[in-house]
mmCIF file of C-alpha atoms and ligand atoms in Angstrom:
data_model
loop_
_atom_site.group_PDB
_atom_site.id
_atom_site.type_symbol
_atom_site.label_atom_id
_atom_site.label_comp_id
_atom_site.label_asym_id
_atom_site.label_seq_id
_atom_site.Cartn_x
_atom_site.Cartn_y
_atom_site.Cartn_z
ATOM 1 C CA UNK A 1 18.077 57.508 -53.729
ATOM 2 C CA UNK A 2 22.059 57.950 -52.176
ATOM 3 C CA UNK A 3 21.653 57.069 -48.067
ATOM 4 C CA UNK A 4 23.546 59.653 -46.776
ATOM 5 C CA UNK A 5 24.351 59.715 -43.247
ATOM 6 C CA UNK A 6 24.884 63.516 -41.463
ATOM 7 C CA UNK A 7 27.192 63.312 -37.903
ATOM 8 C CA UNK A 8 27.017 66.359 -36.104
ATOM 9 C CA UNK A 9 29.416 67.727 -33.700
ATOM 10 C CA UNK A 10 28.369 70.748 -32.851
ATOM 11 C CA UNK A 11 29.547 74.774 -34.201
ATOM 12 C CA UNK A 12 28.387 77.908 -34.862
ATOM 13 C CA UNK A 13 25.884 75.773 -37.522
ATOM 14 C CA UNK A 14 24.419 74.101 -34.242
ATOM 15 C CA UNK A 15 24.256 77.191 -32.617
ATOM 16 C CA UNK A 16 21.598 78.910 -31.124
ATOM 17 C CA UNK A 17 21.380 82.189 -28.186
ATOM 18 C CA UNK A 18 21.573 81.490 -24.664
ATOM 19 C CA UNK A 19 19.930 83.068 -21.162
ATOM 20 C CA UNK A 20 23.435 83.896 -20.274
ATOM 21 C CA UNK A 21 24.247 85.648 -24.314
ATOM 22 C CA UNK A 22 26.202 84.715 -27.009
ATOM 23 C CA UNK A 23 24.983 82.001 -29.219
ATOM 24 C CA UNK A 24 26.264 78.683 -27.674
ATOM 25 C CA UNK A 25 26.251 74.598 -29.054
ATOM 26 C CA UNK A 26 22.033 73.551 -28.934
ATOM 27 C CA UNK A 27 20.352 71.432 -32.139
ATOM 28 C CA UNK A 28 20.936 68.115 -33.031
ATOM 29 C CA UNK A 29 21.511 66.811 -36.424
ATOM 30 C CA UNK A 30 17.721 66.345 -37.344
ATOM 31 C CA UNK A 31 17.473 69.702 -36.704
ATOM 32 C CA UNK A 32 19.953 70.502 -38.713
ATOM 33 C CA UNK A 33 17.729 68.421 -41.522
ATOM 34 C CA UNK A 34 14.668 69.770 -40.954
ATOM 35 C CA UNK A 35 15.740 73.371 -40.998
ATOM 36 C CA UNK A 36 16.504 72.703 -45.657
ATOM 37 C CA UNK A 37 13.539 71.159 -47.195
ATOM 38 C CA UNK A 38 15.546 70.480 -50.091
ATOM 39 C CA UNK A 39 17.208 67.707 -47.849
ATOM 40 C CA UNK A 40 13.590 65.890 -48.799
ATOM 41 C CA UNK A 41 15.179 64.825 -52.141
ATOM 42 C CA UNK A 42 17.636 62.301 -49.894
ATOM 43 C CA UNK A 43 17.321 59.742 -47.891
ATOM 44 C CA UNK A 44 19.310 61.223 -44.862
ATOM 45 C CA UNK A 45 20.089 59.494 -41.671
ATOM 46 C CA UNK A 46 20.722 62.016 -38.970
ATOM 47 C CA UNK A 47 23.148 61.624 -35.656
ATOM 48 C CA UNK A 48 24.189 63.515 -33.200
ATOM 49 C CA UNK A 49 27.773 62.935 -32.157
ATOM 50 C CA UNK A 50 28.193 65.701 -29.801
ATOM 51 C CA UNK A 51 27.217 69.249 -29.685
ATOM 52 C CA UNK A 52 30.851 71.381 -29.110
ATOM 53 C CA UNK A 53 31.897 74.506 -30.241
ATOM 54 C CA UNK A 54 34.988 73.670 -31.951
ATOM 55 C CA UNK A 55 37.425 75.142 -29.777
ATOM 56 C CA UNK A 56 36.459 72.255 -27.272
ATOM 57 C CA UNK A 57 36.855 68.962 -29.870
ATOM 58 C CA UNK A 58 39.648 67.042 -28.837
ATOM 59 C CA UNK A 59 41.839 63.439 -30.258
ATOM 60 C CA UNK A 60 39.430 61.105 -28.096
ATOM 61 C CA UNK A 61 36.033 62.961 -29.737
ATOM 62 C CA UNK A 62 37.729 62.383 -33.434
ATOM 63 C CA UNK A 63 38.728 59.332 -32.175
ATOM 64 C CA UNK A 64 34.792 58.497 -32.150
ATOM 65 C CA UNK A 65 33.952 60.289 -35.258
ATOM 66 C CA UNK A 66 36.549 58.321 -36.644
ATOM 67 C CA UNK A 67 34.495 54.869 -35.873
ATOM 68 C CA UNK A 68 30.729 56.270 -36.403
ATOM 69 C CA UNK A 69 32.165 57.245 -40.051
ATOM 70 C CA UNK A 70 34.075 53.835 -40.300
ATOM 71 C CA UNK A 71 30.634 52.363 -38.728
ATOM 72 C CA UNK A 72 28.372 53.909 -41.159
ATOM 73 C CA UNK A 73 30.569 53.159 -44.404
ATOM 74 C CA UNK A 74 30.820 49.527 -43.636
ATOM 75 C CA UNK A 75 26.858 49.747 -42.990
ATOM 76 C CA UNK A 76 26.367 50.569 -46.586
ATOM 77 C CA UNK A 77 25.910 54.474 -46.125
ATOM 78 C CA UNK A 78 27.043 56.055 -50.233
ATOM 79 C CA UNK A 79 27.625 58.930 -47.804
ATOM 80 C CA UNK A 80 28.571 60.913 -45.003
ATOM 81 C CA UNK A 81 28.524 64.015 -43.696
ATOM 82 C CA UNK A 82 29.716 66.174 -40.488
ATOM 83 C CA UNK A 83 28.626 68.574 -39.035
ATOM 84 C CA UNK A 84 31.374 70.508 -37.081
ATOM 85 C CA UNK A 85 32.779 73.655 -36.350
ATOM 86 C CA UNK A 86 34.536 76.564 -38.461
ATOM 87 C CA UNK A 87 37.598 77.306 -35.718
ATOM 88 C CA UNK A 88 39.690 73.254 -35.912
ATOM 89 C CA UNK A 89 37.098 72.083 -38.543
ATOM 90 C CA UNK A 90 40.818 71.778 -40.704
ATOM 91 C CA UNK A 91 42.120 69.570 -38.184
ATOM 92 C CA UNK A 92 39.171 67.656 -38.090
ATOM 93 C CA UNK A 93 38.713 67.219 -41.384
ATOM 94 C CA UNK A 94 42.571 66.346 -41.871
ATOM 95 C CA UNK A 95 42.609 63.520 -39.364
ATOM 96 C CA UNK A 96 39.434 61.889 -41.316
ATOM 97 C CA UNK A 97 41.272 61.966 -44.249
ATOM 98 C CA UNK A 98 44.449 60.300 -42.442
ATOM 99 C CA UNK A 99 42.832 57.832 -41.123
ATOM 100 C CA UNK A 100 39.920 56.764 -43.245
ATOM 101 C CA UNK A 101 40.003 54.655 -46.327
ATOM 102 C CA UNK A 102 39.226 57.093 -49.696
ATOM 103 C CA UNK A 103 36.446 55.611 -51.474
ATOM 104 C CA UNK A 104 33.223 56.652 -49.587
ATOM 105 C CA UNK A 105 32.822 60.331 -50.180
ATOM 106 C CA UNK A 106 33.215 61.714 -46.804
ATOM 107 C CA UNK A 107 32.211 65.446 -46.339
ATOM 108 C CA UNK A 108 32.536 67.949 -43.563
ATOM 109 C CA UNK A 109 30.710 71.492 -43.182
ATOM 110 C CA UNK A 110 29.787 73.722 -40.820
ATOM 111 C CA UNK A 111 28.731 77.991 -40.798
ATOM 112 C CA UNK A 112 29.982 81.234 -40.177
ATOM 113 C CA UNK A 113 26.773 82.582 -39.418
ATOM 114 C CA UNK A 114 24.313 80.616 -36.854
ATOM 115 C CA UNK A 115 20.742 79.834 -37.754
ATOM 116 C CA UNK A 116 18.981 83.137 -36.669
ATOM 117 C CA UNK A 117 21.994 85.457 -37.731
ATOM 118 C CA UNK A 118 20.034 87.374 -41.128
ATOM 119 C CA UNK A 119 22.166 85.663 -43.819
ATOM 120 C CA UNK A 120 22.532 82.709 -42.077
ATOM 121 C CA UNK A 121 24.966 79.816 -44.193
ATOM 122 C CA UNK A 122 24.298 76.812 -42.951
ATOM 123 C CA UNK A 123 21.604 75.546 -44.786
ATOM 124 C CA UNK A 124 23.124 75.564 -47.744
ATOM 125 C CA UNK A 125 26.177 74.675 -46.676
ATOM 126 C CA UNK A 126 24.374 71.573 -45.219
ATOM 127 C CA UNK A 127 22.972 71.052 -48.641
ATOM 128 C CA UNK A 128 26.078 71.739 -50.661
ATOM 129 C CA UNK A 129 27.874 69.139 -48.731
ATOM 130 C CA UNK A 130 25.213 66.102 -48.788
ATOM 131 C CA UNK A 131 24.741 65.969 -53.118
ATOM 132 C CA UNK A 132 28.751 66.243 -53.050
ATOM 133 C CA UNK A 133 28.855 63.125 -50.286
ATOM 134 C CA UNK A 134 25.931 61.722 -52.863
ATOM 135 C CA UNK A 135 27.891 62.672 -56.142
ATOM 136 C CA UNK A 136 30.315 60.448 -57.591
ATOM 137 C CA UNK A 137 32.146 62.817 -58.460
ATOM 138 C CA UNK A 138 33.959 62.498 -55.355
ATOM 139 C CA UNK A 139 34.456 59.012 -54.976
ATOM 140 C CA UNK A 140 38.005 58.254 -54.230
ATOM 141 C CA UNK A 141 38.894 61.437 -53.602
ATOM 142 C CA UNK A 142 39.678 61.396 -49.809
ATOM 143 C CA UNK A 143 37.702 63.648 -46.981
ATOM 144 C CA UNK A 144 36.334 66.838 -48.841
ATOM 145 C CA UNK A 145 35.198 70.369 -46.976
ATOM 146 C CA UNK A 146 32.596 71.982 -48.827
ATOM 147 C CA UNK A 147 31.743 75.763 -47.460
ATOM 148 C CA UNK A 148 30.609 78.939 -49.536
ATOM 149 C CA UNK A 149 29.738 76.064 -52.567
ATOM 150 C CA UNK A 150 33.292 75.080 -52.604
ATOM 151 C CA UNK A 151 35.092 72.120 -52.336
ATOM 152 C CA UNK A 152 38.329 71.476 -50.992
ATOM 153 C CA UNK A 153 40.784 68.050 -49.824
ATOM 154 C CA UNK A 154 41.643 67.761 -46.323
ATOM 155 C CA UNK A 155 44.780 68.100 -46.978
ATOM 156 C CA UNK A 156 44.998 71.209 -48.036
ATOM 157 C CA UNK A 157 42.267 73.919 -47.301
ATOM 158 C CA UNK A 158 42.681 76.512 -44.382
ATOM 159 C CA UNK A 159 40.116 79.219 -43.076
ATOM 160 C CA UNK A 160 41.318 81.970 -43.153
ATOM 161 C CA UNK A 161 39.333 84.114 -42.272
ATOM 162 C CA UNK A 162 37.801 85.162 -39.239
ATOM 163 C CA UNK A 163 34.266 86.223 -39.908
ATOM 164 C CA UNK A 164 33.675 86.353 -43.808
ATOM 165 C CA UNK A 165 31.140 83.082 -45.207
ATOM 166 C CA UNK A 166 34.392 82.552 -47.988
ATOM 167 C CA UNK A 167 36.712 81.632 -44.663
ATOM 168 C CA UNK A 168 38.170 78.243 -46.171
ATOM 169 C CA UNK A 169 40.847 78.877 -48.537
ATOM 170 C CA UNK A 170 43.114 75.584 -50.245
ATOM 171 C CA UNK A 171 45.942 78.272 -50.576
ATOM 172 C CA UNK A 172 48.317 77.980 -53.728
ATOM 173 C CA UNK A 173 46.689 75.509 -54.362
ATOM 174 C CA UNK A 174 42.484 76.020 -54.998
ATOM 175 C CA UNK A 175 39.593 74.036 -54.198
ATOM 176 C CA UNK A 176 38.692 70.723 -56.303
ATOM 177 C CA UNK A 177 36.009 72.206 -57.493
ATOM 178 C CA UNK A 178 32.696 74.242 -56.767
ATOM 179 C CA UNK A 179 28.788 73.395 -56.963
ATOM 180 C CA UNK A 180 27.397 75.423 -60.096
ATOM 181 C CA UNK A 181 22.749 75.366 -59.841
ATOM 182 C CA UNK A 182 23.510 72.995 -57.167
ATOM 183 C CA UNK A 183 25.833 70.160 -59.528
ATOM 184 C CA UNK A 184 29.594 70.110 -57.930
ATOM 185 C CA UNK A 185 31.938 70.362 -60.596
ATOM 186 C CA UNK A 186 35.520 68.700 -59.599
ATOM 187 C CA UNK A 187 38.906 68.096 -60.777
ATOM 188 C CA UNK A 188 40.515 64.376 -60.333
ATOM 189 C CA UNK A 189 43.614 65.067 -57.412
ATOM 190 C CA UNK A 190 45.173 61.238 -56.485
ATOM 191 C CA UNK A 191 44.085 61.094 -52.224
ATOM 192 C CA UNK A 192 46.752 60.411 -49.875
ATOM 193 C CA UNK A 193 45.940 57.571 -47.590
ATOM 194 C CA UNK A 194 48.572 56.730 -44.752
ATOM 195 C CA UNK A 195 45.192 55.221 -43.244
ATOM 196 C CA UNK A 196 46.655 55.429 -39.989
ATOM 197 C CA UNK A 197 44.639 53.598 -37.150
ATOM 198 C CA UNK A 198 42.520 56.337 -35.237
ATOM 199 C CA UNK A 199 44.526 56.938 -31.570
ATOM 200 C CA UNK A 200 43.670 54.539 -27.989
ATOM 201 C CA UNK A 201 42.474 57.736 -26.130
ATOM 202 C CA UNK A 202 44.726 55.631 -22.904
ATOM 203 C CA UNK A 203 47.773 57.832 -23.094
ATOM 204 C CA UNK A 204 47.951 60.212 -25.997
ATOM 205 C CA UNK A 205 51.199 61.989 -27.070
ATOM 206 C CA UNK A 206 52.253 65.535 -26.806
ATOM 207 C CA UNK A 207 52.595 67.196 -29.653
ATOM 208 C CA UNK A 208 53.907 70.378 -29.011
ATOM 209 C CA UNK A 209 52.881 73.119 -31.758
ATOM 210 C CA UNK A 210 55.891 76.349 -31.554
ATOM 211 C CA UNK A 211 55.607 78.373 -33.814
ATOM 212 C CA UNK A 212 58.704 80.721 -34.675
ATOM 213 C CA UNK A 213 59.091 84.870 -34.710
ATOM 214 C CA UNK A 214 61.942 87.241 -34.621
ATOM 215 C CA UNK A 215 64.064 87.800 -31.866
ATOM 216 C CA UNK A 216 63.036 83.699 -30.835
ATOM 217 C CA UNK A 217 65.440 83.082 -28.460
ATOM 218 C CA UNK A 218 64.544 79.458 -28.286
ATOM 219 C CA UNK A 219 63.891 79.327 -24.249
ATOM 220 C CA UNK A 220 60.471 78.757 -24.716
ATOM 221 C CA UNK A 221 61.164 75.130 -26.582
ATOM 222 C CA UNK A 222 63.216 74.695 -23.668
ATOM 223 C CA UNK A 223 61.310 74.549 -21.615
ATOM 224 C CA UNK A 224 58.125 72.919 -22.894
ATOM 225 C CA UNK A 225 60.605 70.072 -25.101
ATOM 226 C CA UNK A 226 60.961 67.804 -21.451
ATOM 227 C CA UNK A 227 57.253 67.790 -21.782
ATOM 228 C CA UNK A 228 56.986 66.701 -24.891
ATOM 229 C CA UNK A 229 56.517 63.438 -27.741
ATOM 230 C CA UNK A 230 56.850 65.239 -30.635
ATOM 231 C CA UNK A 231 56.929 68.891 -31.493
ATOM 232 C CA UNK A 232 56.080 70.577 -34.440
ATOM 233 C CA UNK A 233 57.776 74.148 -35.706
ATOM 234 C CA UNK A 234 55.677 77.003 -37.431
ATOM 235 C CA UNK A 235 58.985 78.283 -39.131
ATOM 236 C CA UNK A 236 59.863 81.808 -40.347
ATOM 237 C CA UNK A 237 59.402 81.547 -43.980
ATOM 238 C CA UNK A 238 59.836 78.455 -45.950
ATOM 239 C CA UNK A 239 61.286 76.907 -43.258
ATOM 240 C CA UNK A 240 63.998 79.066 -40.929
ATOM 241 C CA UNK A 241 64.957 79.304 -37.599
ATOM 242 C CA UNK A 242 66.605 82.791 -36.142
ATOM 243 C CA UNK A 243 70.567 81.807 -35.184
ATOM 244 C CA UNK A 244 69.802 81.972 -31.702
ATOM 245 C CA UNK A 245 67.664 79.745 -31.626
ATOM 246 C CA UNK A 246 68.935 77.402 -33.220
ATOM 247 C CA UNK A 247 70.569 75.553 -30.037
ATOM 248 C CA UNK A 248 67.218 74.540 -28.692
ATOM 249 C CA UNK A 249 66.279 72.923 -31.967
ATOM 250 C CA UNK A 250 68.606 71.031 -32.455
ATOM 251 C CA UNK A 251 68.317 69.788 -29.035
ATOM 252 C CA UNK A 252 65.012 68.503 -29.422
ATOM 253 C CA UNK A 253 65.625 67.468 -32.762
ATOM 254 C CA UNK A 254 68.448 65.412 -30.874
ATOM 255 C CA UNK A 255 65.592 63.144 -28.682
ATOM 256 C CA UNK A 256 61.930 63.788 -29.818
ATOM 257 C CA UNK A 257 60.743 63.870 -33.731
ATOM 258 C CA UNK A 258 60.752 68.100 -34.597
ATOM 259 C CA UNK A 259 58.515 69.395 -38.134
ATOM 260 C CA UNK A 260 59.249 71.572 -40.136
ATOM 261 C CA UNK A 261 56.666 73.977 -41.161
ATOM 262 C CA UNK A 262 55.824 77.174 -42.443
ATOM 263 C CA UNK A 263 53.719 79.878 -40.974
ATOM 264 C CA UNK A 264 53.036 81.488 -44.209
ATOM 265 C CA UNK A 265 50.291 80.169 -44.644
ATOM 266 C CA UNK A 266 51.033 78.452 -48.035
ATOM 267 C CA UNK A 267 53.928 76.609 -49.940
ATOM 268 C CA UNK A 268 56.254 74.127 -49.063
ATOM 269 C CA UNK A 269 59.077 74.161 -46.880
ATOM 270 C CA UNK A 270 61.830 74.374 -48.759
ATOM 271 C CA UNK A 271 64.885 72.009 -48.868
ATOM 272 C CA UNK A 272 68.175 72.966 -50.167
ATOM 273 C CA UNK A 273 67.894 76.641 -50.868
ATOM 274 C CA UNK A 274 69.239 78.636 -47.666
ATOM 275 C CA UNK A 275 72.250 78.291 -46.248
ATOM 276 C CA UNK A 276 73.193 80.057 -43.929
ATOM 277 C CA UNK A 277 73.213 78.774 -39.367
ATOM 278 C CA UNK A 278 68.558 78.669 -38.988
ATOM 279 C CA UNK A 279 68.034 77.712 -43.116
ATOM 280 C CA UNK A 280 66.228 74.608 -44.563
ATOM 281 C CA UNK A 281 69.462 73.238 -44.555
ATOM 282 C CA UNK A 282 70.916 73.549 -41.647
ATOM 283 C CA UNK A 283 67.493 72.465 -39.841
ATOM 284 C CA UNK A 284 66.920 70.026 -41.972
ATOM 285 C CA UNK A 285 71.152 68.317 -41.716
ATOM 286 C CA UNK A 286 70.419 68.877 -37.654
ATOM 287 C CA UNK A 287 67.522 66.270 -38.159
ATOM 288 C CA UNK A 288 64.138 67.734 -38.355
ATOM 289 C CA UNK A 289 61.580 66.087 -40.609
ATOM 290 C CA UNK A 290 60.074 67.875 -44.227
ATOM 291 C CA UNK A 291 56.571 68.890 -43.106
ATOM 292 C CA UNK A 292 56.672 69.295 -47.331
ATOM 293 C CA UNK A 293 52.978 71.276 -47.673
ATOM 294 C CA UNK A 294 51.351 70.409 -44.442
ATOM 295 C CA UNK A 295 50.593 73.745 -42.200
ATOM 296 C CA UNK A 296 51.204 73.409 -38.740
ATOM 297 C CA UNK A 297 47.974 72.503 -37.789
ATOM 298 C CA UNK A 298 47.806 69.458 -39.213
ATOM 299 C CA UNK A 299 51.396 68.274 -39.165
ATOM 300 C CA UNK A 300 51.044 68.123 -35.337
ATOM 301 C CA UNK A 301 47.923 65.288 -36.198
ATOM 302 C CA UNK A 302 49.832 63.523 -38.876
ATOM 303 C CA UNK A 303 52.986 63.381 -35.849
ATOM 304 C CA UNK A 304 50.256 62.789 -33.224
ATOM 305 C CA UNK A 305 48.846 60.481 -34.975
ATOM 306 C CA UNK A 306 51.786 58.061 -35.402
ATOM 307 C CA UNK A 307 53.019 59.263 -32.449
ATOM 308 C CA UNK A 308 49.654 57.273 -30.816
ATOM 309 C CA UNK A 309 50.538 54.237 -33.709
ATOM 310 C CA UNK A 310 54.097 54.296 -31.986
ATOM 311 C CA UNK A 311 56.235 55.036 -35.167
ATOM 312 C CA UNK A 312 59.751 55.115 -34.864
ATOM 313 C CA UNK A 313 61.821 58.109 -36.847
ATOM 314 C CA UNK A 314 62.192 56.400 -40.129
ATOM 315 C CA UNK A 315 58.129 55.484 -40.601
ATOM 316 C CA UNK A 316 57.288 59.545 -39.626
ATOM 317 C CA UNK A 317 59.835 60.745 -42.135
ATOM 318 C CA UNK A 318 57.968 58.785 -44.488
ATOM 319 C CA UNK A 319 54.855 59.506 -43.869
ATOM 320 C CA UNK A 320 55.637 63.195 -44.597
ATOM 321 C CA UNK A 321 57.428 62.891 -47.562
ATOM 322 C CA UNK A 322 54.240 61.238 -48.816
ATOM 323 C CA UNK A 323 52.769 65.239 -48.656
ATOM 324 C CA UNK A 324 55.681 67.203 -50.171
HETATM 325 N N1 LIG B 401 33.477 79.224 -32.173
HETATM 326 C C1 LIG B 401 32.836 78.726 -33.569
HETATM 327 C C2 LIG B 401 33.307 76.940 -33.349
HETATM 328 O O1 LIG B 401 33.813 76.827 -33.791
HETATM 329 C C3 LIG B 401 32.923 78.595 -34.545
HETATM 330 C C4 LIG B 401 31.936 77.974 -36.331
HETATM 331 O O2 LIG B 401 31.223 77.500 -35.802
HETATM 332 O O3 LIG B 401 31.702 78.113 -37.195
HETATM 333 O O4 LIG B 401 32.558 75.541 -33.135
#
């Protein structure tokens, strides 16, 4: 029997109604397991690391999580499941993917409906996540995200809906697989595994995420830039900004790494198609880093990890190039 460790971080999957109204994190990881009788078929150890709504998960919490996962794998776990709030689940899963060895399955899951809501999805998601984590098919794929009987790669998955139980998708790429009658059916996708160090918490870099919109004249970026060690631009379309914003972008890129991504939610930033001021050609020629297929939130996590490790511009370019 596989030995699976479940690490609890909080989120809706672990929430209960509070006296003051609304649901708040309340249940520990053992309670989540006890609520799913089918999990008795597995050898599971539960540990609660945090009890947080995921908007309040920070890089220091993720450093602790990555260390905990690594310790469980070193201690002989055959698979690790992380239960996490869905709001920032994609960023946490991606950080684990960029820092851990892709060998032993690490599966992140959560729930869109809290445990006392009709049709709560947490128990089914937890059972599916444990099943995937125990599956030899899941080995070597990197960190996986399992919800709604779909198995996604951490570098592609996003939360795409505020409340649907089918909120998670990998736009343009699709999931790595699904569970059929409780059995994972997965395709092989080579992991990208930079195995970056888990960041120390003392002096974290400040990486800003700036979403570009119609009429943006760059003033917001100009004001924020002096406080930043790096910037991710969520550009228009295939990686564009209004012409009037170009000077602010260029000034920032002369000082700190600026990674060019797209706000569209799917596909890669282009490289050679458009030639007008503010196009991808123009911005890349001004020294912006091509963000590849990474969406803005994941690009921000990767830039954070790289800067925390003291990476220079060449290393930042090389790391992002792996995600093309
Ligand atoms: N707001 C919740 C959280 O991210 C949502 C969820 O877990 O589904 O903690």
